[in-house]
Amino acid sequence: DGGDADAAADAAAGEGVIHPKFRLWLTSYPSPIFPISILENSVKMTNEAPKGLRAGLLRTFTSDPLSDPEFYESCSKPEAWRKMVFGLAFFHSYMQERRKYGAIGFNIPYEFNENDLRISIRQLKMFLDEYEEVPYDTLSYTCGECNYGGKVTDGHDRVTVECILKLFYCPEILTDGYAFSDSGLYRAPEHGEYQSYLDYVNTLPLIAAAEVYGFHANADITKDVLDTESTLDAFMMTQSRDESGGGKSAEEVIGEVAADLIERLPPNFDIELAEKAYPVEYYESMNTVLTQELGRVNVLLTVIRNSLVNLGKAVKGLVLMSDELDKVGKALYDGKVPAKWLKKSFPSLKPLGSYFREVVERVAFFRKWVDEGIPSTFPLYAFFFTQAFLTGSKQNYARKHKVEIDKVDFDYQVLDGDESSFTTKPEDGVYCFGMHLDGAAWSPAERSLCESEPKVLYCPAPGVHMMPAQVKDFKKYTHYSCPLYKTADRRGILSTTGHSTNFVMDIRMPCSQGNDHWIRRGACLLLSLKD
């Protein structure tokens, strides 16, 4: 019991039982439930990763085990050991810094630490001593799949880790002048003594450019925006809703916002009428997709409408302001989407105004579908359950051509022109629009992925004809398997359907550069942006 422990401690202190030089050392992960009283009465110490690539390399070389001369000098292959351990140290700092760029670095910000590096260093030395030739595959597996990869839970992040490690665990690193980045500024130093590596590290820039981590220069803007948003969110948490004289009260503002949103909210769909117009049909799975989507739209519209109506009454004093309604009101006051809505909504990172506009646009799309029939093109962002829509297209193909659906997947053809250019449905598959490229751009002239324009973070992606076909009949071309996500944070959880709540699919996009280039760029397709 906490009270008894406090009383016992106070009593012991009063009796002089506790030695005046006694100190209690506590360690803890960051936690929102850590007792405030302990924080107020203690000396706080934190051990954070060094900031910057150069600082990270210096810490690695001046820490155990590399700082131990006996360990550092005792490898049976000194040249390979010193070059590769430098590459490993570079890889560790690379991973630490890359996650600071948000989702474009890793979908999930993993806590890679000194223990991962330490065991990888010891394994590197052990394998170099035991094998006659450098076992690159073994080293890559133990480091990339076990030590670092063991913490990686996202499939695309795992591919990214393997792609990055290729730069450092490769035969080329043993040659003098091998560059780790396109600029050539960061290289594997020439074979030398311990001090020569420290001297080389001290010549590196204090602040590394984004290109060293495989990014476009625009990634620095993304990183700065994330830092700014974090600071502003912290300020918002301290903001008071109490009025300080003059202007409207918080309740008046919330009431006006709620009334405005109710006025703009579209009515619910009549699902019974829709089911009569679009009955279940063996050769047209899109009818089932439509009615399922209308059900999800109605659930969201009902939640939004009920919460806004009740909130309007609560701010007028007509009904009790519950804790749930108070949270909705605070979100509206802050210009954010209430958590209650997001539980029944499509994933979104947008502020309130942009989110509500998107709700209206989605409803308008489905309204047009109900009134005018199955459209010739589809804005892919409009669907709550995108995978069901895509599966419906594959199912239509499989039933039409009498092929097992397990043998059918999507082949892709990038389209020229906008949605208005395609007025008739394709023979098979669907025309999909409404996507954006993050970390890359599209060149219509070269029909290939290309580098982003300076200061342009997101670029409109071309339409894609998703063509169901048997896997053995796929076209072969140089491509990047570009992941498609619903939102820019890219993180998702596995839902009860077995699908991610964020990741949709990999789309093969034509490219002239190698696949590894775009993996390190963090390039992806997005269905929804942040604003």
Coordinates of C-alpha atoms in Angstrom, one line a residue:
D1 CA 0.0 0.0 0.0
G2 CA 1.5 3.4 -1.0
G3 CA 0.2 5.2 2.1
D4 CA 1.8 2.7 4.5
A5 CA 5.1 2.8 2.5
D6 CA 5.2 6.7 2.8
A7 CA 4.4 6.5 6.5
A8 CA 7.2 3.9 7.1
A9 CA 9.7 6.0 5.1
D10 CA 8.8 9.2 7.1
A11 CA 9.0 7.3 10.4
A12 CA 12.4 5.8 9.4
A13 CA 13.7 9.3 8.4
G14 CA 12.5 10.8 11.7
E15 CA 14.3 8.1 13.7
G16 CA 17.5 8.6 11.9
V17 CA 17.5 5.1 10.5
I18 CA 18.3 6.3 7.0
H19 CA 21.9 7.3 6.4
P20 CA 22.3 11.0 5.5
K21 CA 24.3 10.0 2.4
F22 CA 21.8 7.4 1.2
R23 CA 20.6 8.0 -2.4
L24 CA 18.0 6.0 -4.3
W25 CA 18.7 5.5 -8.0
L26 CA 15.5 4.9 -10.1
T27 CA 15.4 4.1 -13.8
S28 CA 12.3 4.4 -15.9
Y29 CA 11.0 4.6 -19.5
P30 CA 9.2 7.8 -20.3
S31 CA 5.7 7.4 -18.9
P32 CA 2.7 9.7 -18.5
I33 CA 1.7 8.0 -15.2
F34 CA 5.1 8.5 -13.5
P35 CA 4.5 10.1 -10.1
I36 CA 4.9 13.9 -10.2
S37 CA 6.0 14.1 -6.6
I38 CA 9.1 11.9 -7.3
L39 CA 10.0 14.1 -10.3
E40 CA 9.6 17.3 -8.2
N41 CA 11.9 15.9 -5.4
S42 CA 14.6 14.3 -7.5
V43 CA 17.6 15.1 -9.6
K44 CA 16.7 14.2 -13.1
M45 CA 19.2 12.6 -15.5
T46 CA 18.6 11.4 -19.1
N47 CA 20.7 9.4 -21.5
E48 CA 19.6 10.5 -25.0
A49 CA 21.1 9.6 -28.4
P50 CA 23.6 12.2 -29.6
K51 CA 22.1 14.8 -32.0
G52 CA 23.6 14.6 -35.4
L53 CA 25.6 12.1 -37.4
R54 CA 29.0 13.3 -36.4
A55 CA 28.2 13.3 -32.6
G56 CA 26.8 9.8 -33.0
L57 CA 30.0 8.5 -34.6
L58 CA 32.2 10.2 -32.0
R59 CA 30.2 8.6 -29.2
T60 CA 30.4 5.2 -30.8
F61 CA 34.2 5.4 -31.2
T62 CA 34.8 6.8 -27.7
S63 CA 32.5 4.2 -26.0
D64 CA 32.9 0.6 -25.1
P65 CA 33.9 -1.7 -26.8
L66 CA 35.7 0.4 -29.5
S67 CA 37.4 2.6 -27.0
D68 CA 39.2 -0.5 -25.6
P69 CA 42.6 -0.7 -27.5
E70 CA 42.9 -4.4 -26.8
F71 CA 39.5 -5.1 -28.4
Y72 CA 40.0 -2.7 -31.3
E73 CA 43.5 -3.9 -32.2
S74 CA 43.0 -7.7 -31.9
C75 CA 41.0 -8.6 -35.0
S76 CA 42.7 -11.1 -37.4
K77 CA 41.6 -9.0 -40.5
P78 CA 42.5 -5.5 -39.4
E79 CA 41.8 -3.7 -42.6
A80 CA 38.4 -5.3 -43.2
W81 CA 37.6 -4.9 -39.5
R82 CA 38.3 -1.2 -39.2
K83 CA 36.5 -0.3 -42.4
M84 CA 33.5 -2.4 -41.7
V85 CA 33.2 -1.3 -38.0
F86 CA 33.3 2.3 -39.2
G87 CA 30.5 1.4 -41.6
L88 CA 28.5 -0.2 -38.8
A89 CA 29.0 2.8 -36.6
F90 CA 27.8 5.0 -39.5
F91 CA 24.8 2.7 -40.0
H92 CA 23.8 3.0 -36.4
S93 CA 23.9 6.8 -36.4
Y94 CA 22.2 6.8 -39.8
M95 CA 19.3 4.8 -38.3
Q96 CA 19.1 7.0 -35.2
E97 CA 18.9 10.2 -37.3
R98 CA 16.6 8.8 -40.0
R99 CA 13.7 8.2 -37.6
K100 CA 13.7 12.0 -36.7
Y101 CA 12.3 12.6 -40.2
G102 CA 9.0 11.0 -39.3
A103 CA 7.1 8.6 -41.5
I104 CA 9.3 9.2 -44.5
G105 CA 12.2 7.7 -42.5
F106 CA 10.4 4.8 -40.8
N107 CA 6.7 4.1 -40.5
I108 CA 7.2 3.4 -36.8
P109 CA 9.9 5.3 -34.8
Y110 CA 11.9 2.4 -33.4
E111 CA 14.1 2.7 -30.3
F112 CA 17.4 1.5 -31.7
N113 CA 19.9 1.8 -28.9
E114 CA 23.6 1.2 -27.9
N115 CA 22.9 -2.5 -27.1
D116 CA 22.0 -3.2 -30.7
L117 CA 25.2 -1.6 -31.9
R118 CA 27.4 -3.3 -29.2
I119 CA 26.2 -6.8 -30.0
S120 CA 26.6 -6.1 -33.8
I121 CA 30.2 -4.9 -33.3
R122 CA 31.1 -8.0 -31.3
Q123 CA 29.4 -10.3 -33.9
L124 CA 31.3 -8.5 -36.7
K125 CA 34.6 -9.1 -35.0
M126 CA 33.8 -12.7 -34.2
F127 CA 32.7 -13.6 -37.7
L128 CA 35.8 -11.9 -39.2
D129 CA 38.0 -13.9 -36.9
E130 CA 36.3 -17.2 -37.7
Y131 CA 35.8 -17.0 -41.5
E132 CA 38.6 -16.9 -44.1
E133 CA 36.5 -14.6 -46.3
V134 CA 34.3 -11.8 -45.1
P135 CA 30.8 -13.4 -44.6
Y136 CA 28.7 -10.5 -45.9
D137 CA 25.4 -12.5 -46.0
T138 CA 25.8 -13.8 -42.5
L139 CA 26.7 -10.4 -41.2
S140 CA 23.7 -8.8 -43.0
Y141 CA 21.4 -11.4 -41.5
T142 CA 22.6 -11.1 -37.9
C143 CA 22.6 -7.3 -38.0
G144 CA 19.7 -6.5 -40.3
E145 CA 17.3 -9.3 -39.4
C146 CA 18.2 -10.1 -35.8
N147 CA 19.8 -7.2 -33.9
Y148 CA 18.1 -4.2 -35.6
G149 CA 15.5 -6.0 -37.6
G150 CA 14.3 -7.9 -34.5
K151 CA 12.7 -4.6 -33.3
V152 CA 11.1 -3.8 -36.7
T153 CA 7.4 -4.8 -36.9
D154 CA 6.4 -3.1 -40.2
G155 CA 7.2 -5.0 -43.4
H156 CA 8.2 -2.0 -45.4
D157 CA 10.4 -0.8 -42.6
R158 CA 12.2 -4.1 -42.6
V159 CA 12.8 -3.7 -46.4
T160 CA 14.2 -0.2 -45.6
V161 CA 16.6 -1.5 -43.0
E162 CA 17.9 -4.2 -45.4
C163 CA 18.3 -1.6 -48.1
I164 CA 20.3 0.8 -45.9
L165 CA 22.5 -2.0 -44.5
K166 CA 23.5 -2.9 -48.1
L167 CA 25.5 0.4 -48.2
F168 CA 27.8 -0.7 -45.4
Y169 CA 28.0 -4.5 -45.4
C170 CA 29.3 -4.9 -49.0
P171 CA 32.6 -5.7 -50.6
E172 CA 32.9 -2.1 -52.0
I173 CA 33.4 -0.7 -48.4
L174 CA 36.9 -2.2 -48.4
T175 CA 38.0 0.0 -51.3
D176 CA 39.4 3.4 -50.4
G177 CA 37.1 6.3 -51.4
Y178 CA 33.9 4.3 -51.3
A179 CA 31.1 6.8 -50.8
F180 CA 28.1 6.3 -48.5
S181 CA 26.0 9.1 -50.2
D182 CA 25.6 10.6 -53.7
S183 CA 27.5 13.8 -52.7
G184 CA 30.7 11.8 -52.0
L185 CA 31.2 13.8 -48.8
Y186 CA 30.8 10.8 -46.5
R187 CA 33.2 8.0 -47.3
A188 CA 34.9 5.0 -45.9
P189 CA 38.2 6.3 -44.5
E190 CA 41.5 4.9 -45.6
H191 CA 42.9 2.1 -43.4
G192 CA 44.7 3.6 -40.5
E193 CA 45.1 3.8 -36.7
Y194 CA 42.3 4.4 -34.3
Q195 CA 43.1 8.1 -34.0
S196 CA 42.9 8.6 -37.8
Y197 CA 39.2 7.5 -37.7
L198 CA 38.5 10.0 -35.0
D199 CA 40.3 12.7 -37.0
Y200 CA 38.2 11.9 -40.0
V201 CA 34.9 12.0 -38.1
N202 CA 35.8 15.5 -36.8
T203 CA 36.1 16.8 -40.3
L204 CA 32.5 15.9 -41.1
P205 CA 29.8 18.7 -41.0
L206 CA 28.2 19.3 -37.7
I207 CA 24.8 19.1 -39.2
A208 CA 24.3 16.5 -41.9
A209 CA 22.2 17.2 -45.0
A210 CA 19.2 15.1 -45.7
E211 CA 21.0 13.5 -48.8
V212 CA 23.3 11.5 -46.5
Y213 CA 20.3 9.5 -45.3
G214 CA 19.0 8.9 -48.8
F215 CA 16.4 11.6 -48.7
H216 CA 15.6 14.5 -51.1
A217 CA 16.5 18.0 -49.7
N218 CA 12.7 18.5 -49.1
A219 CA 12.9 16.0 -46.2
D220 CA 14.6 18.8 -44.1
I221 CA 11.3 20.8 -44.5
T222 CA 9.3 17.7 -43.4
K223 CA 11.5 17.3 -40.3
D224 CA 11.2 21.0 -39.4
V225 CA 7.4 20.9 -39.9
L226 CA 7.2 17.9 -37.5
D227 CA 9.3 19.8 -34.9
T228 CA 7.1 22.8 -35.2
E229 CA 3.9 20.8 -34.9
S230 CA 5.2 19.1 -31.8
T231 CA 5.9 22.5 -30.2
L232 CA 2.5 24.0 -31.2
D233 CA 0.7 20.9 -29.9
A234 CA 2.5 21.4 -26.5
F235 CA 1.3 25.0 -26.5
M236 CA -2.2 23.9 -27.3
M237 CA -2.2 21.6 -24.3
T238 CA -1.6 24.6 -22.0
Q239 CA -4.2 26.8 -23.6
S240 CA -7.1 27.8 -21.4
R241 CA -10.7 28.0 -22.7
D242 CA -11.5 30.7 -20.1
E243 CA -12.3 34.0 -21.8
S244 CA -10.2 37.0 -20.6
G245 CA -12.7 39.8 -21.3
G246 CA -14.0 40.9 -24.7
G247 CA -14.9 38.7 -27.6
K248 CA -17.1 35.6 -27.5
S249 CA -17.0 33.0 -24.9
A250 CA -15.8 29.4 -25.6
E251 CA -19.4 28.1 -25.3
E252 CA -20.6 30.7 -27.9
V253 CA -17.8 29.8 -30.3
I254 CA -18.5 26.0 -30.0
G255 CA -22.3 26.6 -30.4
E256 CA -21.8 28.6 -33.6
V257 CA -19.3 26.0 -35.0
A258 CA -21.7 23.1 -34.2
A259 CA -24.7 24.9 -35.8
D260 CA -22.7 25.7 -39.0
L261 CA -21.5 22.1 -39.3
I262 CA -25.1 20.7 -38.8
E263 CA -26.3 23.0 -41.6
R264 CA -23.7 21.7 -44.0
L265 CA -24.0 18.0 -43.1
P266 CA -25.6 15.9 -45.9
P267 CA -28.5 13.7 -45.1
N268 CA -28.2 9.9 -44.6
F269 CA -28.6 7.5 -47.5
D270 CA -31.7 5.3 -47.9
I271 CA -29.9 2.0 -48.0
E272 CA -33.1 0.0 -48.8
L273 CA -33.6 2.0 -52.0
A274 CA -29.9 1.6 -52.9
E275 CA -30.1 -2.2 -52.4
K276 CA -33.2 -2.4 -54.7
A277 CA -31.4 -0.3 -57.4
Y278 CA -28.1 -2.2 -56.9
P279 CA -29.0 -5.8 -55.9
V280 CA -26.5 -8.5 -55.2
E281 CA -25.3 -9.8 -58.6
Y282 CA -22.9 -12.6 -59.3
Y283 CA -21.0 -10.7 -62.1
E284 CA -21.1 -7.2 -60.5
S285 CA -19.5 -7.2 -57.1
M286 CA -19.5 -3.4 -57.1
N287 CA -23.1 -3.4 -56.1
T288 CA -22.2 -5.1 -52.8
V289 CA -19.3 -2.7 -52.3
L290 CA -21.6 0.3 -52.8
T291 CA -24.2 -0.8 -50.2
Q292 CA -21.5 -1.7 -47.7
E293 CA -19.9 1.7 -48.1
L294 CA -23.2 3.5 -47.8
G295 CA -23.7 1.7 -44.4
R296 CA -20.4 3.0 -43.2
V297 CA -21.1 6.5 -44.4
N298 CA -24.5 6.5 -42.6
V299 CA -22.9 5.4 -39.3
L300 CA -20.4 8.3 -39.5
L301 CA -23.1 10.9 -40.5
T302 CA -25.3 9.7 -37.6
V303 CA -22.5 10.0 -35.0
I304 CA -21.5 13.5 -36.3
R305 CA -25.2 14.7 -36.4
N306 CA -26.1 13.4 -32.9
S307 CA -23.0 14.8 -31.2
L308 CA -23.4 18.2 -32.9
V309 CA -27.1 18.4 -32.0
N310 CA -26.5 17.4 -28.4
L311 CA -23.5 19.7 -28.1
G312 CA -25.7 22.6 -29.3
K313 CA -28.2 21.9 -26.6
A314 CA -25.6 21.4 -23.9
V315 CA -23.9 24.8 -24.5
K316 CA -27.4 26.4 -24.2
G317 CA -28.0 24.6 -20.9
L318 CA -30.8 22.4 -22.3
V319 CA -29.1 19.1 -21.6
L320 CA -26.3 18.0 -19.3
M321 CA -22.8 18.6 -20.7
S322 CA -21.3 15.1 -20.4
D323 CA -17.6 14.3 -20.4
E324 CA -17.9 12.9 -23.9
L325 CA -19.7 16.1 -25.2
D326 CA -17.1 18.2 -23.5
K327 CA -14.3 16.5 -25.4
V328 CA -16.2 17.0 -28.7
G329 CA -16.6 20.7 -27.8
K330 CA -12.9 21.1 -26.9
A331 CA -11.9 19.5 -30.2
L332 CA -14.2 21.9 -32.2
Y333 CA -12.9 24.8 -30.3
D334 CA -9.3 23.8 -31.1
G335 CA -10.2 23.1 -34.8
K336 CA -9.5 19.4 -34.5
V337 CA -11.6 16.3 -35.4
P338 CA -13.3 14.8 -32.3
A339 CA -12.0 11.4 -31.3
K340 CA -15.6 10.2 -31.2
W341 CA -16.0 10.9 -34.9
L342 CA -12.6 9.3 -35.8
K343 CA -13.7 6.0 -34.2
K344 CA -16.4 5.6 -36.9
S345 CA -14.5 7.4 -39.6
F346 CA -12.0 6.9 -42.3
P347 CA -8.4 7.5 -41.2
S348 CA -7.6 11.2 -41.4
L349 CA -4.9 13.6 -40.1
K350 CA -6.7 16.8 -41.4
P351 CA -7.9 19.7 -39.2
L352 CA -11.6 20.1 -38.7
G353 CA -12.4 22.3 -41.7
S354 CA -10.6 20.1 -44.2
Y355 CA -11.9 16.9 -42.7
F356 CA -15.5 18.1 -42.9
R357 CA -15.0 19.1 -46.5
E358 CA -13.7 15.7 -47.3
V359 CA -16.8 14.1 -45.6
V360 CA -19.0 16.1 -47.8
E361 CA -17.0 15.2 -50.9
R362 CA -17.2 11.5 -50.2
V363 CA -20.9 11.7 -49.6
A364 CA -21.3 13.6 -52.9
F365 CA -19.3 10.8 -54.8
F366 CA -21.5 8.0 -53.4
R367 CA -24.7 10.1 -54.1
K368 CA -23.6 10.4 -57.7
W369 CA -22.9 6.7 -57.9
V370 CA -26.4 5.9 -56.5
D371 CA -28.2 8.4 -58.9
E372 CA -26.2 7.9 -62.1
G373 CA -24.8 4.3 -61.9
I374 CA -21.4 2.8 -61.5
P375 CA -18.8 5.5 -62.4
S376 CA -16.1 5.1 -65.1
T377 CA -13.4 6.4 -62.7
F378 CA -13.0 6.1 -58.9
P379 CA -11.4 8.5 -56.5
L380 CA -9.6 5.9 -54.4
Y381 CA -9.6 8.1 -51.3
A382 CA -13.4 8.0 -51.1
F383 CA -13.7 4.5 -49.8
F384 CA -13.8 3.6 -46.1
F385 CA -12.6 0.0 -46.8
T386 CA -10.4 0.4 -49.9
Q387 CA -9.4 -3.3 -49.9
A388 CA -13.0 -4.4 -50.3
F389 CA -13.4 -2.2 -53.4
L390 CA -10.2 -3.6 -55.0
T391 CA -11.2 -7.2 -54.1
G392 CA -14.5 -6.6 -55.8
S393 CA -12.8 -5.6 -59.0
K394 CA -10.6 -8.8 -58.9
Q395 CA -13.7 -10.9 -58.2
N396 CA -15.5 -9.5 -61.2
Y397 CA -12.5 -10.5 -63.4
A398 CA -12.3 -13.9 -61.9
R399 CA -16.0 -14.7 -62.4
K400 CA -16.1 -13.2 -65.9
H401 CA -13.0 -15.2 -67.1
K402 CA -13.7 -18.3 -64.9
V403 CA -10.3 -18.1 -63.1
E404 CA -9.6 -18.9 -59.5
I405 CA -9.3 -15.6 -57.6
D406 CA -6.3 -16.9 -55.8
K407 CA -4.4 -16.8 -59.1
V408 CA -5.5 -13.2 -59.8
D409 CA -3.7 -10.0 -58.7
F410 CA -3.4 -6.5 -60.1
D411 CA -1.1 -5.4 -62.9
Y412 CA -0.8 -1.7 -63.2
Q413 CA -0.8 0.8 -66.1
V414 CA -0.1 4.5 -65.4
L415 CA -2.7 6.6 -67.2
D416 CA -2.2 9.8 -69.3
G417 CA -4.6 12.6 -68.7
D418 CA -7.0 13.5 -65.9
E419 CA -10.3 11.9 -64.8
S420 CA -12.4 13.8 -67.4
S421 CA -10.4 11.9 -70.2
F422 CA -12.0 8.6 -69.2
T423 CA -15.7 8.6 -69.8
T424 CA -16.2 4.8 -70.2
K425 CA -15.3 2.0 -67.9
P426 CA -12.4 -0.3 -68.9
E427 CA -13.1 -3.8 -70.1
D428 CA -11.5 -5.2 -66.9
G429 CA -10.3 -3.5 -63.7
V430 CA -10.8 0.0 -62.6
Y431 CA -9.5 3.5 -63.3
C432 CA -8.3 5.0 -60.0
F433 CA -7.4 8.6 -59.3
G434 CA -6.9 10.9 -56.3
M435 CA -3.5 9.8 -55.1
H436 CA -0.5 11.9 -54.1
L437 CA 3.3 11.1 -54.2
D438 CA 5.4 11.7 -51.1
G439 CA 9.2 11.7 -51.5
A440 CA 9.0 11.6 -55.3
A441 CA 7.2 13.1 -58.3
W442 CA 5.9 11.9 -61.7
S443 CA 7.4 12.9 -65.1
P444 CA 4.6 12.6 -67.8
A445 CA 7.3 13.1 -70.5
E446 CA 9.4 10.2 -69.3
R447 CA 6.5 8.2 -67.9
S448 CA 8.7 7.5 -64.9
L449 CA 9.2 8.5 -61.2
C450 CA 11.4 11.5 -60.9
E451 CA 12.8 13.7 -58.1
S452 CA 10.5 16.2 -56.4
E453 CA 10.7 19.9 -57.2
P454 CA 12.4 21.9 -54.4
K455 CA 10.0 22.9 -51.6
V456 CA 7.2 20.8 -53.0
L457 CA 6.5 18.0 -50.5
Y458 CA 3.6 16.3 -52.1
C459 CA 2.9 15.9 -55.8
P460 CA -0.3 14.8 -57.6
A461 CA 0.1 11.2 -58.8
P462 CA -1.2 10.1 -62.2
G463 CA -4.2 7.9 -62.5
V464 CA -3.6 4.2 -62.5
H465 CA -5.5 1.5 -64.3
M466 CA -5.6 -1.4 -61.9
M467 CA -5.9 -4.4 -64.2
P468 CA -6.7 -7.8 -62.7
A469 CA -4.7 -10.5 -64.4
Q470 CA -3.1 -13.9 -63.7
V471 CA 0.2 -13.4 -62.0
K472 CA 2.0 -15.4 -64.8
D473 CA 0.8 -12.8 -67.4
F474 CA 2.2 -9.7 -65.7
K475 CA 4.2 -7.3 -67.8
K476 CA 7.9 -7.0 -66.9
Y477 CA 9.5 -3.5 -66.6
T478 CA 11.8 -1.6 -64.4
H479 CA 9.7 -0.5 -61.5
Y480 CA 9.5 0.5 -57.8
S481 CA 7.0 -1.3 -55.6
C482 CA 5.5 1.9 -54.3
P483 CA 3.4 1.4 -51.1
L484 CA 0.0 3.1 -51.0
Y485 CA -1.2 4.4 -47.6
K486 CA -4.4 6.1 -46.6
T487 CA -2.7 8.9 -44.5
A488 CA 0.7 10.5 -44.3
D489 CA 1.6 9.0 -41.0
R490 CA 1.7 5.6 -42.7
R491 CA 1.3 3.8 -39.4
G492 CA -1.6 1.3 -39.1
I493 CA -2.7 -1.6 -37.0
L494 CA -3.9 -5.0 -38.1
S495 CA -7.7 -4.9 -38.2
T496 CA -10.0 -7.9 -37.6
T497 CA -10.3 -8.3 -41.4
G498 CA -6.6 -9.1 -41.6
H499 CA -5.9 -5.8 -43.4
S500 CA -3.9 -2.8 -42.1
T501 CA -5.9 0.2 -41.1
N502 CA -3.5 2.4 -43.2
F503 CA -1.5 0.4 -45.8
V504 CA -3.5 -0.5 -48.9
M505 CA -1.2 -2.2 -51.4
D506 CA 2.0 -1.9 -53.3
I507 CA 1.7 -0.4 -56.8
R508 CA 4.4 -1.0 -59.4
M509 CA 5.4 2.4 -60.6
P510 CA 7.8 2.7 -63.6
C511 CA 11.2 4.2 -62.8
S512 CA 14.6 4.7 -64.3
Q513 CA 16.6 4.6 -61.1
G514 CA 16.9 1.4 -59.1
N515 CA 14.4 0.2 -56.5
D516 CA 16.9 0.9 -53.7
H517 CA 17.0 4.6 -54.5
W518 CA 13.3 5.1 -53.9
I519 CA 13.3 2.8 -50.9
R520 CA 15.9 5.1 -49.2
R521 CA 13.9 8.1 -50.4
G522 CA 10.9 6.8 -48.5
A523 CA 8.8 7.4 -51.5
C524 CA 5.1 6.3 -51.3
L525 CA 1.6 7.1 -52.5
L526 CA -0.9 8.7 -50.2
L527 CA -4.7 8.9 -50.4
S528 CA -5.1 11.7 -47.9
L529 CA -2.8 14.6 -46.9
K530 CA -2.7 16.5 -43.7
D531 CA -4.5 19.6 -44.9

